[in-house]
mmCIF file of C-alpha atoms in Angstrom:
data_model
loop_
_atom_site.group_PDB
_atom_site.id
_atom_site.type_symbol
_atom_site.label_atom_id
_atom_site.label_comp_id
_atom_site.label_asym_id
_atom_site.label_seq_id
_atom_site.Cartn_x
_atom_site.Cartn_y
_atom_site.Cartn_z
ATOM 1 C CA UNK A 1 -6.914 4.613 0.806
ATOM 2 C CA UNK A 2 -5.481 3.673 4.173
ATOM 3 C CA UNK A 3 -7.943 2.862 6.945
ATOM 4 C CA UNK A 4 -7.223 2.395 10.646
ATOM 5 C CA UNK A 5 -9.407 2.042 13.714
ATOM 6 C CA UNK A 6 -7.969 3.860 16.708
ATOM 7 C CA UNK A 7 -9.635 4.475 20.055
ATOM 8 C CA UNK A 8 -13.067 3.627 18.683
ATOM 9 C CA UNK A 9 -12.797 5.860 15.606
ATOM 10 C CA UNK A 10 -12.100 4.948 12.001
ATOM 11 C CA UNK A 11 -9.516 7.149 10.291
ATOM 12 C CA UNK A 12 -9.182 7.220 6.502
ATOM 13 C CA UNK A 13 -6.176 8.622 4.662
ATOM 14 C CA UNK A 14 -5.888 9.003 0.897
ATOM 15 C CA UNK A 15 -2.477 8.808 -0.776
ATOM 16 C CA UNK A 16 -2.344 11.545 -3.425
ATOM 17 C CA UNK A 17 -0.479 11.268 -6.753
ATOM 18 C CA UNK A 18 1.878 14.119 -5.763
ATOM 19 C CA UNK A 19 3.243 12.123 -2.809
ATOM 20 C CA UNK A 20 1.175 13.893 -0.175
ATOM 21 C CA UNK A 21 -1.666 12.483 1.894
ATOM 22 C CA UNK A 22 -5.163 13.783 2.584
ATOM 23 C CA UNK A 23 -6.936 13.413 5.916
ATOM 24 C CA UNK A 24 -10.278 15.070 6.709
ATOM 25 C CA UNK A 25 -10.001 17.157 3.549
ATOM 26 C CA UNK A 26 -6.586 18.605 4.435
ATOM 27 C CA UNK A 27 -3.278 17.797 2.721
ATOM 28 C CA UNK A 28 -0.373 16.490 4.794
ATOM 29 C CA UNK A 29 3.214 15.847 3.747
ATOM 30 C CA UNK A 30 3.609 12.656 5.796
ATOM 31 C CA UNK A 31 1.743 9.987 7.716
ATOM 32 C CA UNK A 32 3.610 11.153 10.809
ATOM 33 C CA UNK A 33 2.017 14.595 10.478
ATOM 34 C CA UNK A 34 -1.402 12.947 10.270
ATOM 35 C CA UNK A 35 -0.750 10.795 13.339
ATOM 36 C CA UNK A 36 0.259 13.924 15.263
ATOM 37 C CA UNK A 37 -2.942 15.691 14.156
ATOM 38 C CA UNK A 38 -4.999 12.700 15.312
ATOM 39 C CA UNK A 39 -3.216 12.605 18.684
ATOM 40 C CA UNK A 40 -3.857 16.318 19.273
ATOM 41 C CA UNK A 41 -7.545 15.881 18.416
ATOM 42 C CA UNK A 42 -7.941 13.000 20.862
ATOM 43 C CA UNK A 43 -6.312 14.742 23.842
#
């Protein structure tokens, strides 16, 4: 599990065995995709 605090919120990402990542119950193909999803949510 990867954990980061950003703008007062803690974000947790799980690395899955198939090479993908899970954030908030959704699969993502890259950490970049997750960072973009976080940025959109915070705007």
